[in-house]
Amino acid sequence: MGEQTDQTRNQESITSLHPPWRTLTLKELEHEYSPSRWSHRYPADQVVGEHINITTKASLVARKAVQCQLNVRYHQGPRALLDVYGEDLPHDSPVFVYVHGGFWQWKEGGKDISNSMVTNLHSQGIVTVVLQYDIAPQVGIGEMVEQVRQGVLWACKLAAERGSVGVVLAGWSAGGQLVTQVVSQFGGKGGTDLDLVRGVVSLSGIFDLRPLVSTYVNEPLHLTESTAWSLSPLSWVDRLRSAWVSRGLALLPLVGQQESNEFKRQAREYAKAWQEVGLEAEEVKVLEGIDHFSIIEDMAVSESPVISHIIAFISACTRRNKSVDGGAKEEKC
């Protein structure tokens, strides 16, 4: 009952501001939520194909270069598999958990082309777990959240068994919604299985699903405005406060310069909501020359702004954990 009250109160406070997306026509909304139309690198009809080519090559390199355990089943469902990279690293190494995007429905967008970051993270002593999950229309977003939760729990158990300094979650686009919904709904209180989670990285994440309800994106999702809001991390910020403020949880929001105003607005609104409830959220970093797809591709490029921000964030979050355990001064992520 208290949880629902918090959600309702948070919804009232946000909807009273008349979100700007409500002033957009359907044509404008669909343009805003069509990332391929915003890239400056290729025509819109070529962006996704080029992205698949680039990330496929990077993922093949990662599988050859880094010790890996592939196709580990973590939950029921045909796509509920994960890959682990870097178990040869020291036992206390941080664990980075990555969840792909694809508007909850992209068949080609699974874990096999989602390993761009692995080689660079491994070189910095970071273990990577790459999750995939069942997609629409076979399952709804609520089931996807539960599957990702199970995958995160699997990764946290691995981290605990290894003696890891901490776990950082990351999600791209729809994956950003999934990982933040997991920490919102299920995590944070002392003694839970998510205690090792120290931070969340959002890569062009979506935190309010309501603007999608009238668009083509919703055709296989079947969201109503009510169900869209219930699955929106923005509506769960009060729960985040009660679950995580005492534990410590940091947010790193990244978005490309060549993205729509809506993707940038969502990132800024969500980061601000974290800050307003007392959680640590960095200011949104708008990455110059980056679009919705190159934000993932560039993680394979050594010292790119994307991977540099992520590595620094992981390091800061896990150093803070060591400092707290040792009684030293806490560091900011």
XYZ file of N, CA and C in Angstrom, residues 61-69 84-89 118-120 122-123 126:
63
model
N 35.801 -10.237 -32.222
C 37.121 -9.935 -31.669
C 37.148 -10.225 -30.172
N 36.084 -9.792 -29.472
C 36.025 -9.994 -28.023
C 36.026 -11.475 -27.666
N 35.262 -12.275 -28.406
C 35.188 -13.700 -28.088
C 36.518 -14.421 -28.324
N 37.295 -13.909 -29.278
C 38.606 -14.506 -29.538
C 39.664 -14.018 -28.550
N 39.533 -12.765 -28.110
C 40.600 -12.145 -27.317
C 40.465 -12.382 -25.822
N 39.245 -12.598 -25.341
C 39.004 -12.647 -23.904
C 38.393 -13.998 -23.526
N 38.912 -14.581 -22.459
C 38.356 -15.848 -21.967
C 36.873 -15.660 -21.678
N 36.055 -16.580 -22.184
C 34.606 -16.387 -22.031
C 33.876 -17.705 -21.794
N 32.740 -17.576 -21.174
C 31.806 -18.680 -20.968
C 30.506 -18.256 -21.641
N 29.732 -14.621 -20.133
C 30.637 -14.067 -19.123
C 32.029 -13.947 -19.726
N 32.625 -12.786 -19.573
C 33.963 -12.521 -20.109
C 34.906 -12.107 -18.980
N 36.070 -12.760 -18.926
C 37.113 -12.296 -18.024
C 37.154 -12.952 -16.671
N 36.690 -14.184 -16.561
C 36.771 -14.860 -15.273
C 38.213 -15.194 -14.887
N 39.153 -14.971 -15.811
C 40.569 -15.158 -15.499
C 41.142 -13.984 -14.719
N 40.379 -12.909 -14.571
C 40.847 -11.721 -13.860
C 40.881 -11.972 -12.355
N 33.776 -5.371 -24.263
C 34.441 -6.419 -23.492
C 35.961 -6.271 -23.470
N 36.575 -6.085 -24.635
C 38.040 -6.054 -24.689
C 38.596 -4.889 -23.885
N 37.996 -3.713 -24.030
C 38.472 -2.544 -23.290
C 38.253 -2.693 -21.791
N 38.090 -5.557 -20.135
C 38.998 -6.592 -19.655
C 40.396 -6.024 -19.440
N 40.829 -5.132 -20.332
C 42.156 -4.540 -20.179
C 42.271 -3.700 -18.922
N 38.110 -5.581 -15.550
C 36.671 -5.607 -15.271
C 36.042 -6.816 -15.956
